[in-house]
Short mmCIF file of C-alpha atoms and ligand atoms in Angstrom, two decimals:
data_model
loop_
_atom_site.label_atom_id
_atom_site.label_comp_id
_atom_site.label_asym_id
_atom_site.label_seq_id
_atom_site.Cartn_x
_atom_site.Cartn_y
_atom_site.Cartn_z
CA MET B 27 17.07 -93.28 -37.55
CA SER B 28 18.43 -90.35 -39.51
CA SER B 29 16.32 -87.41 -40.56
CA THR B 30 16.45 -85.73 -43.91
CA SER B 31 14.56 -82.68 -44.93
CA LEU B 32 13.21 -81.56 -48.23
CA ARG B 33 11.98 -78.26 -49.49
CA ALA B 34 8.32 -78.84 -50.14
CA ALA B 35 6.28 -77.40 -52.91
CA TYR B 36 4.61 -75.26 -50.24
CA GLY B 37 6.26 -71.84 -49.99
CA ASN B 38 9.56 -71.98 -48.16
CA THR B 39 8.39 -74.31 -45.43
CA VAL B 40 10.96 -76.98 -44.76
CA ILE B 41 9.23 -80.30 -44.25
CA GLU B 42 11.20 -82.77 -42.21
CA THR B 43 10.49 -86.27 -43.42
CA LEU B 44 10.75 -87.55 -39.84
CA TYR B 45 10.01 -85.13 -37.01
CA PRO B 46 11.72 -85.96 -33.72
CA MET B 47 10.22 -85.77 -30.25
CA ILE B 48 12.06 -83.59 -27.72
CA ILE B 49 13.16 -84.93 -24.35
CA ASP B 50 15.68 -83.29 -22.03
CA GLY B 51 16.56 -80.81 -24.77
CA LYS B 52 17.46 -83.60 -27.19
CA LYS B 53 15.79 -84.65 -30.42
CA ILE B 54 14.56 -88.20 -29.96
CA ARG B 55 13.88 -90.64 -32.78
CA THR B 56 12.71 -94.11 -31.94
CA GLY B 57 12.45 -97.16 -34.16
CA ARG B 58 8.72 -96.47 -34.49
CA GLN B 59 6.95 -93.67 -36.26
CA ILE B 60 3.50 -92.32 -37.14
CA ASP B 61 2.67 -91.17 -40.65
CA VAL B 62 1.05 -87.75 -40.94
CA ILE B 63 -1.50 -87.21 -43.71
CA ASN B 64 -2.25 -83.90 -45.37
CA PRO B 65 -6.08 -83.91 -45.22
CA ALA B 66 -6.27 -81.81 -48.38
CA THR B 67 -4.54 -84.53 -50.42
CA GLY B 68 -5.08 -87.67 -48.37
CA VAL B 69 -1.35 -88.33 -48.82
CA VAL B 70 1.33 -88.93 -46.17
CA PHE B 71 3.73 -85.98 -46.29
CA ALA B 72 5.84 -86.51 -43.16
CA SER B 73 6.11 -88.74 -40.14
CA VAL B 74 6.86 -88.32 -36.49
CA ALA B 75 8.78 -90.43 -33.99
CA ARG B 76 6.47 -92.43 -31.72
CA ALA B 77 6.84 -92.91 -27.98
CA ASP B 78 6.13 -95.94 -25.86
CA GLU B 79 5.88 -96.12 -22.06
CA VAL B 80 9.67 -96.22 -21.68
CA VAL B 81 9.98 -92.99 -23.65
CA LEU B 82 7.11 -91.48 -21.64
CA ASP B 83 8.95 -92.35 -18.40
CA ALA B 84 12.11 -90.74 -19.77
CA ALA B 85 10.21 -87.54 -20.62
CA VAL B 86 8.65 -87.36 -17.14
CA ALA B 87 12.03 -88.06 -15.51
CA ALA B 88 13.65 -85.26 -17.56
CA ALA B 89 10.88 -82.86 -16.53
CA GLN B 90 11.30 -83.89 -12.89
CA ARG B 91 15.06 -83.27 -13.03
CA ALA B 92 14.54 -79.84 -14.57
CA PHE B 93 11.87 -78.78 -12.07
CA PRO B 94 13.98 -77.69 -9.04
CA ARG B 95 16.11 -75.16 -10.96
CA TRP B 96 13.30 -73.94 -13.21
CA SER B 97 10.88 -73.40 -10.34
CA ALA B 98 13.58 -71.61 -8.32
CA MET B 99 14.34 -69.17 -11.12
CA PRO B 100 13.21 -65.67 -10.10
CA LEU B 101 9.96 -64.70 -11.81
CA PRO B 102 11.46 -61.72 -13.72
CA GLU B 103 13.95 -64.12 -15.34
CA ARG B 104 11.16 -66.48 -16.37
CA ALA B 105 9.21 -63.44 -17.65
CA ALA B 106 12.18 -62.48 -19.84
CA LEU B 107 12.25 -66.04 -21.20
CA MET B 108 8.49 -65.87 -21.94
CA HIS B 109 9.22 -62.85 -24.15
CA LYS B 110 11.99 -64.80 -25.88
CA LEU B 111 9.57 -67.67 -26.53
CA ALA B 112 7.10 -65.15 -27.98
CA ASP B 113 9.87 -63.63 -30.15
CA SER B 114 10.75 -67.05 -31.52
CA LEU B 115 7.10 -67.76 -32.35
CA GLN B 116 6.95 -64.42 -34.14
CA GLU B 117 10.09 -65.21 -36.09
CA HIS B 118 8.73 -68.61 -37.17
CA ALA B 119 5.06 -67.56 -37.54
CA ASP B 120 4.90 -68.24 -41.26
CA GLU B 121 6.52 -71.67 -40.89
CA PHE B 122 4.03 -72.58 -38.18
CA ALA B 123 1.06 -71.35 -40.20
CA ARG B 124 2.03 -73.37 -43.29
CA LEU B 125 2.81 -76.49 -41.30
CA ILE B 126 -0.55 -76.18 -39.51
CA VAL B 127 -2.32 -75.95 -42.87
CA MET B 128 -0.53 -79.04 -44.11
CA GLU B 129 -1.23 -81.21 -41.08
CA GLN B 130 -4.56 -79.72 -39.97
CA GLY B 131 -6.14 -78.43 -43.20
CA LYS B 132 -7.53 -75.01 -42.24
CA PRO B 133 -7.07 -72.10 -44.67
CA LEU B 134 -3.79 -70.22 -44.31
CA ALA B 135 -5.55 -67.07 -43.07
CA GLU B 136 -7.03 -69.08 -40.16
CA ALA B 137 -3.76 -70.91 -39.46
CA ARG B 138 -1.98 -67.56 -39.25
CA LYS B 139 -4.05 -66.71 -36.15
CA GLU B 140 -2.66 -69.53 -33.99
CA ALA B 141 0.87 -68.22 -33.34
CA PRO B 142 -0.27 -64.62 -32.61
CA THR B 143 -2.74 -65.95 -30.04
CA GLY B 144 0.16 -67.68 -28.31
CA ILE B 145 2.46 -64.67 -28.63
CA GLY B 146 -0.16 -62.40 -27.06
CA LEU B 147 -0.72 -64.77 -24.17
CA LEU B 148 3.00 -65.29 -23.45
CA ARG B 149 3.58 -61.53 -23.38
CA TYR B 150 0.46 -60.97 -21.28
CA MET B 151 1.64 -63.53 -18.72
CA ALA B 152 5.13 -62.05 -18.57
CA ASP B 153 3.90 -58.46 -18.17
CA ASN B 154 0.78 -58.85 -16.02
CA VAL B 155 0.80 -61.99 -13.90
CA ASP B 156 3.06 -61.97 -10.87
CA TYR B 157 2.00 -64.90 -8.67
CA ALA B 158 3.08 -62.68 -5.77
CA PRO B 159 1.82 -63.62 -2.30
CA VAL B 160 -1.61 -62.12 -1.61
CA VAL B 161 -2.43 -60.69 1.79
CA LEU B 162 -5.94 -62.01 2.44
CA LYS B 163 -6.32 -60.28 5.78
CA SER B 164 -4.21 -57.94 7.85
CA ASP B 165 -5.98 -57.16 11.05
CA GLY B 166 -4.17 -55.98 14.18
CA ASP B 167 -1.93 -58.83 15.20
CA THR B 168 -3.10 -61.26 12.55
CA LYS B 169 -1.97 -61.54 8.98
CA ILE B 170 -3.18 -64.15 6.50
CA VAL B 171 -1.14 -64.55 3.34
CA GLU B 172 -1.71 -66.86 0.39
CA HIS B 173 1.39 -68.00 -1.49
CA ARG B 174 1.47 -69.83 -4.82
CA ARG B 175 3.91 -72.50 -5.85
CA PRO B 176 4.20 -74.52 -9.04
CA LEU B 177 2.87 -78.06 -8.99
CA GLY B 178 5.74 -79.97 -10.60
CA VAL B 179 5.45 -81.80 -13.92
CA VAL B 180 2.37 -80.87 -15.97
CA ALA B 181 1.07 -82.87 -18.95
CA ALA B 182 -0.50 -80.87 -21.79
CA ILE B 183 -2.77 -83.07 -23.93
CA THR B 184 -4.18 -81.37 -27.02
CA PRO B 185 -6.66 -82.09 -29.84
CA TRP B 186 -6.22 -81.78 -33.59
CA ASN B 187 -8.36 -78.74 -34.37
CA VAL B 188 -6.13 -75.92 -33.06
CA PRO B 189 -2.77 -77.61 -32.45
CA ILE B 190 -0.63 -74.60 -31.47
CA GLY B 191 -3.21 -72.19 -30.02
CA LEU B 192 -4.62 -74.77 -27.59
CA LEU B 193 -1.13 -75.92 -26.62
CA ILE B 194 0.23 -72.48 -25.76
CA ILE B 195 -2.84 -71.62 -23.70
CA LYS B 196 -1.57 -74.41 -21.38
CA LEU B 197 2.17 -73.87 -21.78
CA ALA B 198 2.17 -70.13 -21.02
CA PRO B 199 0.71 -70.36 -17.50
CA ALA B 200 2.31 -73.74 -16.76
CA LEU B 201 5.87 -72.69 -17.62
CA PHE B 202 5.61 -69.16 -16.28
CA ALA B 203 4.38 -70.46 -12.93
CA GLY B 204 7.51 -72.63 -12.72
CA ASN B 205 6.22 -76.03 -13.77
CA THR B 206 7.95 -78.25 -16.28
CA VAL B 207 5.90 -79.83 -19.07
CA VAL B 208 5.41 -82.97 -21.09
CA ALA B 209 3.24 -82.14 -24.12
CA LYS B 210 1.41 -84.76 -26.14
CA PRO B 211 -0.31 -83.62 -29.35
CA ALA B 212 -3.07 -85.45 -31.20
CA ALA B 213 -1.82 -88.27 -33.40
CA THR B 214 -2.99 -86.61 -36.63
CA THR B 215 -1.46 -83.14 -35.93
CA PRO B 216 1.84 -83.72 -34.08
CA LEU B 217 4.23 -81.79 -36.33
CA SER B 218 3.66 -78.20 -35.24
CA THR B 219 4.05 -79.27 -31.60
CA CYS B 220 7.35 -81.00 -32.44
CA LEU B 221 8.49 -77.86 -34.28
CA LEU B 222 7.61 -75.77 -31.23
CA GLY B 223 9.53 -78.21 -29.03
CA ALA B 224 12.63 -77.92 -31.24
CA ILE B 225 12.52 -74.12 -31.37
CA TRP B 226 11.75 -73.50 -27.72
CA ASN B 227 14.39 -75.96 -26.55
CA GLU B 228 16.98 -73.61 -28.02
CA ILE B 229 15.77 -71.07 -25.44
CA LEU B 230 14.64 -73.08 -22.42
CA PRO B 231 16.87 -75.19 -20.16
CA PRO B 232 16.82 -78.92 -21.05
CA GLY B 233 13.87 -80.87 -19.64
CA VAL B 234 11.63 -77.85 -19.04
CA PHE B 235 9.50 -78.47 -22.16
CA ASN B 236 9.35 -82.03 -23.52
CA VAL B 237 7.28 -83.33 -26.43
CA ILE B 238 6.24 -86.93 -26.92
CA CYS B 239 4.00 -88.35 -29.65
CA ASP B 240 1.68 -91.33 -29.58
CA ASP B 241 -0.84 -93.03 -31.79
CA ASN B 242 -3.72 -92.33 -29.40
CA ASP B 243 -2.40 -95.03 -27.08
CA LEU B 244 -0.44 -93.31 -24.27
CA GLY B 245 -3.22 -91.19 -22.79
CA ASP B 246 -3.97 -93.60 -19.95
CA ALA B 247 -0.27 -94.02 -19.04
CA LEU B 248 0.15 -90.25 -19.06
CA SER B 249 -2.97 -89.52 -17.02
CA SER B 250 -2.14 -92.14 -14.40
CA HIS B 251 1.63 -91.44 -14.24
CA PRO B 252 2.72 -90.85 -10.62
CA GLY B 253 5.35 -88.32 -11.73
CA ILE B 254 2.78 -85.99 -13.30
CA LYS B 255 0.96 -83.60 -10.98
CA LYS B 256 -1.53 -81.98 -13.32
CA ILE B 257 -3.19 -82.61 -16.66
CA GLY B 258 -4.22 -79.72 -18.86
CA PHE B 259 -6.53 -81.51 -21.31
CA THR B 260 -8.50 -80.29 -24.32
CA GLY B 261 -10.49 -82.83 -26.29
CA SER B 262 -13.77 -84.67 -26.43
CA THR B 263 -16.01 -85.28 -23.43
CA ALA B 264 -15.65 -89.06 -23.82
CA THR B 265 -11.86 -88.83 -23.60
CA GLY B 266 -12.06 -86.26 -20.79
CA MET B 267 -13.97 -88.82 -18.74
CA LYS B 268 -11.22 -91.36 -19.35
CA VAL B 269 -8.58 -88.83 -18.28
CA MET B 270 -10.47 -88.19 -15.06
CA ALA B 271 -10.76 -91.92 -14.34
CA SER B 272 -7.06 -92.54 -15.06
CA ALA B 273 -6.01 -89.53 -12.97
CA ALA B 274 -8.06 -90.56 -9.94
CA GLY B 275 -5.45 -92.93 -8.49
CA THR B 276 -2.93 -90.09 -8.11
CA LEU B 277 -5.52 -87.37 -7.45
CA LYS B 278 -4.01 -85.17 -10.17
CA ARG B 279 -5.15 -81.62 -10.69
CA LEU B 280 -7.24 -81.45 -13.85
CA THR B 281 -8.32 -78.82 -16.30
CA LEU B 282 -10.79 -80.39 -18.72
CA GLU B 283 -11.82 -78.35 -21.77
CA LEU B 284 -14.25 -80.66 -23.53
CA GLY B 285 -16.86 -80.83 -26.26
CA GLY B 286 -19.74 -78.49 -26.94
CA ASN B 287 -23.00 -78.28 -28.85
CA ASP B 288 -23.35 -74.53 -28.70
CA PRO B 289 -26.71 -72.94 -29.47
CA ALA B 290 -27.04 -69.64 -31.34
CA LEU B 291 -30.25 -67.87 -30.35
CA VAL B 292 -31.41 -65.35 -32.93
CA LEU B 293 -33.96 -62.88 -31.55
CA ASP B 294 -36.77 -61.43 -33.63
CA ASP B 295 -35.51 -57.82 -33.72
CA VAL B 296 -32.34 -58.44 -35.78
CA ASP B 297 -31.63 -57.90 -39.44
CA PRO B 298 -31.86 -61.51 -40.65
CA ILE B 299 -29.45 -61.10 -43.56
CA GLU B 300 -26.67 -59.45 -41.53
CA THR B 301 -27.15 -61.86 -38.62
CA ALA B 302 -27.15 -64.90 -40.90
CA ARG B 303 -23.80 -63.71 -42.21
CA ARG B 304 -22.36 -63.46 -38.71
CA VAL B 305 -23.83 -66.77 -37.57
CA PHE B 306 -22.43 -68.46 -40.68
CA THR B 307 -18.94 -67.30 -39.71
CA ALA B 308 -19.51 -68.44 -36.12
CA ALA B 309 -20.51 -71.90 -37.36
CA MET B 310 -18.20 -72.61 -40.28
CA GLY B 311 -14.71 -71.48 -39.21
CA ASN B 312 -12.17 -74.33 -39.48
CA ALA B 313 -14.87 -76.31 -41.35
CA GLY B 314 -17.02 -76.40 -38.19
CA GLN B 315 -14.21 -78.12 -36.25
CA VAL B 316 -14.21 -75.65 -33.37
CA CYS B 317 -15.33 -76.53 -29.85
CA LEU B 318 -17.12 -73.17 -29.53
CA ALA B 319 -18.60 -73.13 -33.05
CA ALA B 320 -22.31 -72.29 -33.27
CA LYS B 321 -23.69 -75.81 -33.77
CA ARG B 322 -27.49 -75.40 -33.47
CA ILE B 323 -29.15 -72.24 -34.76
CA PHE B 324 -32.53 -71.20 -33.31
CA VAL B 325 -34.35 -68.70 -35.55
CA PRO B 326 -37.80 -67.07 -35.11
CA ALA B 327 -40.38 -68.57 -37.46
CA SER B 328 -41.12 -65.06 -38.78
CA MET B 329 -37.67 -64.79 -40.38
CA TYR B 330 -36.84 -68.50 -40.79
CA ASP B 331 -37.07 -68.64 -44.60
CA VAL B 332 -35.04 -65.49 -45.18
CA PHE B 333 -32.42 -66.56 -42.64
CA CYS B 334 -32.08 -70.09 -44.04
CA ASN B 335 -31.85 -68.82 -47.60
CA GLU B 336 -29.04 -66.43 -46.70
CA LEU B 337 -27.12 -69.20 -44.92
CA ALA B 338 -27.58 -71.38 -48.00
CA ARG B 339 -26.34 -68.58 -50.28
CA LEU B 340 -23.22 -68.17 -48.12
CA ALA B 341 -22.63 -71.93 -48.11
CA ASP B 342 -22.91 -72.08 -51.89
CA ALA B 343 -20.44 -69.20 -52.22
CA THR B 344 -17.82 -70.93 -50.06
CA ILE B 345 -14.66 -72.01 -51.84
CA VAL B 346 -13.69 -75.41 -50.49
CA GLY B 347 -10.11 -76.52 -51.15
CA ASP B 348 -6.52 -76.85 -50.02
CA GLY B 349 -5.87 -74.32 -47.28
CA LEU B 350 -2.64 -73.25 -48.97
CA ASP B 351 -4.58 -71.99 -51.99
CA PRO B 352 -5.23 -68.29 -51.28
CA ALA B 353 -8.71 -68.58 -52.83
CA THR B 354 -9.83 -71.24 -50.32
CA THR B 355 -12.31 -70.16 -47.66
CA MET B 356 -12.93 -73.63 -46.17
CA GLY B 357 -10.45 -76.47 -45.84
CA PRO B 358 -10.99 -80.22 -45.46
CA ILE B 359 -12.18 -82.29 -42.51
CA GLN B 360 -9.03 -82.98 -40.52
CA ASN B 361 -8.84 -86.76 -40.55
CA ALA B 362 -10.41 -89.91 -41.95
CA VAL B 363 -12.28 -90.82 -38.74
CA GLN B 364 -13.88 -87.38 -38.46
CA TYR B 365 -14.66 -87.46 -42.19
CA GLN B 366 -16.62 -90.70 -41.74
CA LYS B 367 -18.56 -89.06 -38.89
CA ALA B 368 -19.32 -86.08 -41.14
CA LEU B 369 -20.66 -88.45 -43.80
CA GLU B 370 -22.93 -90.00 -41.14
CA TYR B 371 -24.25 -86.55 -40.21
CA LEU B 372 -24.93 -85.88 -43.89
CA ASP B 373 -26.95 -89.13 -44.01
CA ASP B 374 -28.84 -88.08 -40.91
CA ALA B 375 -29.52 -84.64 -42.40
CA ARG B 376 -30.86 -86.24 -45.56
CA ASP B 377 -33.10 -88.63 -43.59
CA SER B 378 -34.42 -86.21 -40.96
CA GLY B 379 -34.35 -82.73 -42.49
CA THR B 380 -34.18 -80.73 -45.70
CA ILE B 381 -30.74 -79.94 -47.10
CA ILE B 382 -30.78 -76.56 -48.83
CA ALA B 383 -27.04 -76.18 -49.53
CA GLY B 384 -24.14 -78.61 -49.76
CA GLY B 385 -25.00 -82.11 -48.63
CA VAL B 386 -22.32 -83.85 -50.61
CA PRO B 387 -18.73 -84.92 -50.19
CA VAL B 388 -16.38 -83.37 -52.74
CA PRO B 389 -15.03 -86.04 -55.12
CA GLY B 390 -11.30 -86.57 -55.46
CA PRO B 391 -8.49 -86.86 -52.94
CA GLY B 392 -8.69 -85.30 -49.49
CA TYR B 393 -11.44 -85.25 -46.88
CA PHE B 394 -13.68 -82.50 -48.23
CA ILE B 395 -17.39 -81.92 -47.82
CA ARG B 396 -19.25 -78.79 -48.84
CA PRO B 397 -20.72 -76.58 -46.09
CA THR B 398 -24.21 -77.88 -45.58
CA ILE B 399 -27.32 -76.10 -44.33
CA VAL B 400 -30.14 -78.25 -43.01
CA ARG B 401 -33.62 -76.88 -42.22
CA ASP B 402 -36.88 -78.41 -40.96
CA ILE B 403 -35.02 -80.92 -38.83
CA PRO B 404 -36.39 -82.07 -35.45
CA ASP B 405 -34.49 -81.54 -32.19
CA SER B 406 -34.41 -85.33 -31.81
CA ALA B 407 -32.16 -85.79 -34.88
CA ARG B 408 -28.57 -86.92 -34.25
CA LEU B 409 -27.28 -83.82 -36.03
CA VAL B 410 -29.01 -81.64 -33.42
CA ARG B 411 -28.39 -83.76 -30.32
CA GLU B 412 -24.71 -84.56 -30.89
CA GLU B 413 -21.63 -82.43 -31.39
CA GLN B 414 -21.21 -82.68 -35.17
CA PHE B 415 -17.75 -81.01 -35.34
CA CYS B 416 -18.05 -80.57 -39.12
CA PRO B 417 -19.66 -78.04 -41.48
CA VAL B 418 -23.17 -79.54 -41.39
CA LEU B 419 -25.40 -77.00 -39.70
CA PRO B 420 -28.96 -77.57 -38.44
CA VAL B 421 -31.24 -74.49 -38.41
CA LEU B 422 -34.25 -74.78 -36.11
CA SER B 423 -37.37 -72.65 -36.14
CA TYR B 424 -39.11 -71.36 -32.99
CA ASP B 425 -42.36 -69.54 -32.22
CA ASP B 426 -41.92 -68.99 -28.50
CA LEU B 427 -38.66 -67.61 -27.02
CA ASP B 428 -39.08 -69.37 -23.65
CA ASP B 429 -39.46 -72.64 -25.49
CA ALA B 430 -36.40 -71.90 -27.66
CA ILE B 431 -34.30 -71.29 -24.51
CA LYS B 432 -35.53 -74.58 -23.07
CA ARG B 433 -34.59 -76.37 -26.30
CA ALA B 434 -31.18 -74.65 -26.38
CA ASN B 435 -30.49 -75.91 -22.84
CA ALA B 436 -31.71 -79.44 -23.57
CA THR B 437 -28.19 -80.80 -23.95
CA ASP B 438 -25.59 -82.35 -21.68
CA TYR B 439 -23.05 -79.88 -23.04
CA GLY B 440 -22.55 -76.36 -21.70
CA LEU B 441 -19.49 -74.90 -23.38
CA GLY B 442 -20.57 -71.68 -25.12
CA ALA B 443 -23.52 -69.94 -26.74
CA THR B 444 -24.35 -66.83 -28.72
CA VAL B 445 -27.38 -64.54 -28.54
CA TRP B 446 -28.13 -62.19 -31.42
CA GLY B 447 -30.49 -59.28 -30.66
CA ARG B 448 -30.82 -55.55 -31.14
CA ASN B 449 -32.49 -54.90 -27.77
CA LEU B 450 -29.48 -55.47 -25.52
CA GLY B 451 -31.53 -55.71 -22.34
CA ARG B 452 -33.62 -58.53 -23.75
CA ALA B 453 -30.56 -60.26 -25.24
CA PHE B 454 -28.89 -60.07 -21.82
CA ASP B 455 -31.93 -61.63 -20.12
CA VAL B 456 -31.78 -64.48 -22.63
CA ALA B 457 -28.01 -64.89 -22.13
CA MET B 458 -28.56 -65.21 -18.37
CA ARG B 459 -30.86 -68.16 -18.94
CA ILE B 460 -28.45 -70.14 -21.15
CA GLU B 461 -26.55 -72.95 -19.42
CA ALA B 462 -23.04 -72.38 -20.79
CA GLY B 463 -19.64 -71.34 -19.48
CA THR B 464 -19.42 -68.41 -21.90
CA VAL B 465 -22.23 -66.58 -23.68
CA TRP B 466 -21.48 -63.91 -26.29
CA ILE B 467 -24.07 -61.30 -27.25
CA ASN B 468 -23.74 -60.07 -30.84
CA GLU B 469 -20.19 -61.39 -31.15
CA HIS B 470 -18.44 -64.74 -31.06
CA MET B 471 -15.18 -66.25 -29.76
CA VAL B 472 -13.79 -63.00 -28.40
CA PHE B 473 -11.35 -63.76 -25.59
CA ASP B 474 -9.63 -61.59 -23.05
CA PRO B 475 -6.64 -62.96 -21.12
CA HIS B 476 -8.11 -61.49 -17.91
CA VAL B 477 -11.24 -63.61 -18.31
CA THR B 478 -11.50 -67.32 -17.58
CA ALA B 479 -13.11 -69.54 -20.23
CA ARG B 480 -14.64 -72.70 -18.82
CA GLY B 481 -17.21 -75.31 -19.69
CA ALA B 482 -20.40 -76.04 -17.78
CA LYS B 483 -22.09 -79.45 -17.52
CA LEU B 484 -20.30 -82.14 -19.57
CA SER B 485 -18.16 -79.53 -21.35
CA GLY B 486 -15.62 -79.77 -18.57
CA PHE B 487 -14.28 -77.82 -15.62
CA GLY B 488 -11.27 -75.96 -14.45
CA GLY B 489 -11.07 -73.10 -16.92
CA GLU B 490 -8.28 -71.51 -18.92
CA LEU B 491 -7.13 -67.86 -18.92
CA GLY B 492 -7.92 -65.35 -16.19
CA PRO B 493 -6.83 -65.77 -12.56
CA GLU B 494 -8.64 -69.10 -12.21
CA GLY B 495 -6.93 -70.50 -15.31
CA PHE B 496 -3.47 -69.23 -14.37
CA ASN B 497 -3.72 -70.24 -10.73
CA SER B 498 -4.78 -73.73 -11.74
CA TYR B 499 -1.12 -74.38 -12.59
CA THR B 500 -0.13 -73.60 -9.01
CA GLN B 501 -0.85 -74.84 -5.53
CA GLY B 502 -2.07 -72.24 -3.05
CA TYR B 503 -0.58 -72.27 0.47
CA VAL B 504 -2.03 -70.12 3.20
CA VAL B 505 -0.02 -68.91 6.17
CA TYR B 506 -1.81 -67.44 9.22
CA GLN B 507 0.56 -65.49 11.39
CA THR B 508 0.16 -63.65 14.64
CA SER B 509 2.68 -62.23 17.11
CA SER B 510 3.94 -64.59 19.72
CA ARG B 511 2.06 -64.55 23.03
CA SER B 512 4.58 -66.75 24.81
P1 LIG Y 20 -9.99 -86.51 -28.47
O1 LIG Y 20 -10.65 -86.50 -27.15
O2 LIG Y 20 -10.19 -87.68 -29.35
O3 LIG Y 20 -8.40 -86.37 -28.31
C1 LIG Y 20 -7.82 -85.31 -27.59
C2 LIG Y 20 -6.44 -85.73 -27.10
O4 LIG Y 20 -6.59 -86.77 -26.13
C3 LIG Y 20 -5.53 -86.29 -28.17
O5 LIG Y 20 -4.22 -85.85 -27.94
C4 LIG Y 20 -5.63 -87.80 -27.94
O6 LIG Y 20 -4.51 -88.53 -28.41
C5 LIG Y 20 -5.70 -87.84 -26.43
N1 LIG Y 20 -6.25 -89.08 -25.86
C6 LIG Y 20 -6.88 -90.10 -26.48
N2 LIG Y 20 -7.24 -91.05 -25.57
C7 LIG Y 20 -6.81 -90.62 -24.37
C8 LIG Y 20 -6.88 -91.14 -23.04
N3 LIG Y 20 -7.47 -92.30 -22.77
N4 LIG Y 20 -6.35 -90.40 -22.04
C9 LIG Y 20 -5.76 -89.21 -22.28
N5 LIG Y 20 -5.66 -88.66 -23.52
C10 LIG Y 20 -6.18 -89.37 -24.55
O7 LIG Y 20 -10.43 -85.15 -29.17
P2 LIG Y 20 -10.18 -84.68 -30.67
O8 LIG Y 20 -11.02 -85.54 -31.55
O9 LIG Y 20 -8.69 -84.61 -30.90
O10 LIG Y 20 -10.75 -83.19 -30.61
C11 LIG Y 20 -12.07 -82.85 -30.85
C12 LIG Y 20 -12.81 -82.65 -29.55
O11 LIG Y 20 -12.13 -81.69 -28.75
C13 LIG Y 20 -14.21 -82.09 -29.74
O12 LIG Y 20 -15.10 -82.73 -28.87
C14 LIG Y 20 -14.05 -80.63 -29.36
O13 LIG Y 20 -15.24 -79.99 -28.95
C15 LIG Y 20 -13.06 -80.73 -28.27
N6 LIG Y 20 -12.41 -79.44 -28.07
C16 LIG Y 20 -12.71 -78.73 -26.93
C17 LIG Y 20 -12.14 -77.48 -26.75
C18 LIG Y 20 -12.44 -76.65 -25.52
O14 LIG Y 20 -11.74 -75.66 -25.26
N7 LIG Y 20 -13.45 -76.97 -24.73
C19 LIG Y 20 -11.28 -76.95 -27.72
C20 LIG Y 20 -11.01 -77.70 -28.85
C21 LIG Y 20 -11.58 -78.96 -29.00
#
C-alpha cells in the first residue's frame, strides 16, 4: 500500500496518511491498518499499518539477527550513537511535539516536554553509565567480580498518556546495554512511536529498533513470545497482570510500571491558597491522565472550605480546548473509552459528592470535559477508590492526621504520593508512613536519572531509572576467582 503525505493545517508538521511500522530497518505496510483519531476533533487524521502474529515474528527475528553485532559493539561506540539519537530527537522536537498533540491531545507546552526528557536520559546514559564489571570483593587470593550482559530482544509496551517519554525511558537503557528492541505503542497513540522508529533507523543498524502496531490484540503473543527475553511494560494494573501471566511460560524478566491512585496529604501548617495552586497542577496535568497525578486530596477540616474554593476557582479559570491552540491549558481526554469512563466518574461525583466546579462534558466534537472539583465525597465512592485517570478530583476532609494517613494507604495501589507541609520534620514523618514507591514533599514529579522510580503494591515492580532500572536490562554474572592450589 503506498503512502502519501499532506501538509496539515497544523504548523509545518507533515502528517503521513499511512504511517508504516519499522522492521529490520525497513518501512512495513501491511494490508491492514488502524485509524488514529485526533481527540480534540473526534476525527480520523491518519492511520498506521497493523501487525499480526506473522509480522510480530518477523520483528522478533530481525531483532534476534541484529543482537550479536549490536551487543558486541564496544560501549563507547554505542554511547556515541546514543548522542546521535538524542541529536535527532532535538532536531525533530517540534515535529514530535505537534504529532503528540494531534494523537494524544495534551497542550503543546506539555507535549514539548516529552522529547527533552528522552534527550536528557539518552545523554545521561551515554555519559554516566558504564556497565563495567564491578569488583564485589578483593581479598587476598580471592576476587569476586560481577559482569553485566544484555538480555537479548526486549519488548517495550507503552500506554497512550506519554507516548514518547515513556518509550525512551525503556529504549535508552535497553539499547545502551546492548539489547535489541521491539516496541509496541498503544493503539490510539502509535504515530509518534512510528516516527521515532523511522528517524532512529537512519542512525541505528537494521533490526536494532523495530516498531510494530496492534489494535490492542498482540499483547499476549508479545508477552509469551519465546524470542523475547524481557518486557518493559507501562500501563494499567489489569493489563500488567495479564503480561505477567503470559510471560510466565518463558520466565521473562519484567518491569511493570502500573496504575496509581496517589494521595496528596496537605498538612495544617501550609498556606492553603498557595498549596491548592500547587496541588491543582499536580492533579490536572495532561487532563489528569498521568499515572503519578495527585488523585485523592486530603485536606485538614480547618482549611477545607478555603482550599476547595481555590481549587474550584482554578478549575473555572482553565481553558479547555485543542492542544495546538496556544491559549489552551487543558486538552481532551485521549480516547473514546477513557472518555466514557470519565463520564461515569462524573455521574459518581454527582451521586456521591458535591461538585463545585466543572462537572460537565463540553458539547461539540472531541472528548472534552471541564476540570471538576468534588467535595464532601465519602472514601467509599468509586471516584475515590479507583484510579480515575481524568480531570475529576475528589477532595477529602480530615480531622486527625493519623486517620488521614490510614485512609491514604487504604488502597491496593502504591505508586506515588505527595505531602505538603511547612514543618519539614513533620512532613518527612508523614512521608515515611505512606505506602508508595515515591513520595515527594512540597514538590511533584521531579525525577533524577540516578534515582529509581518504582511502584509498590499493585502499582508494579522492577523500577525505571537509577542503577536498578538500568541494570534490569542486563543479566548479572558473578565470577569468583582464586589462585590455583593445584
Ligand atoms: P493499558 O494497560 O490499557 O495499555 C497499555 C499497553 O498495553 C498498550 O500498548 C496496550 O495495547 C497493551 N496491552 C493491552 N493488552 C495487553 C496484553 N494482554 N498484554 C500485553 N500488552 C497489552 O493502559 P493505558 O490505558 O494505555 O494507560 C493508562 C494506564 O497506564 C493507567 O493505569 C496509568 O496509571 C498507567 N500508567 C502507569 C505509569 C507508570 O509509570 N506507573 C505511567 C503511565 C501510565
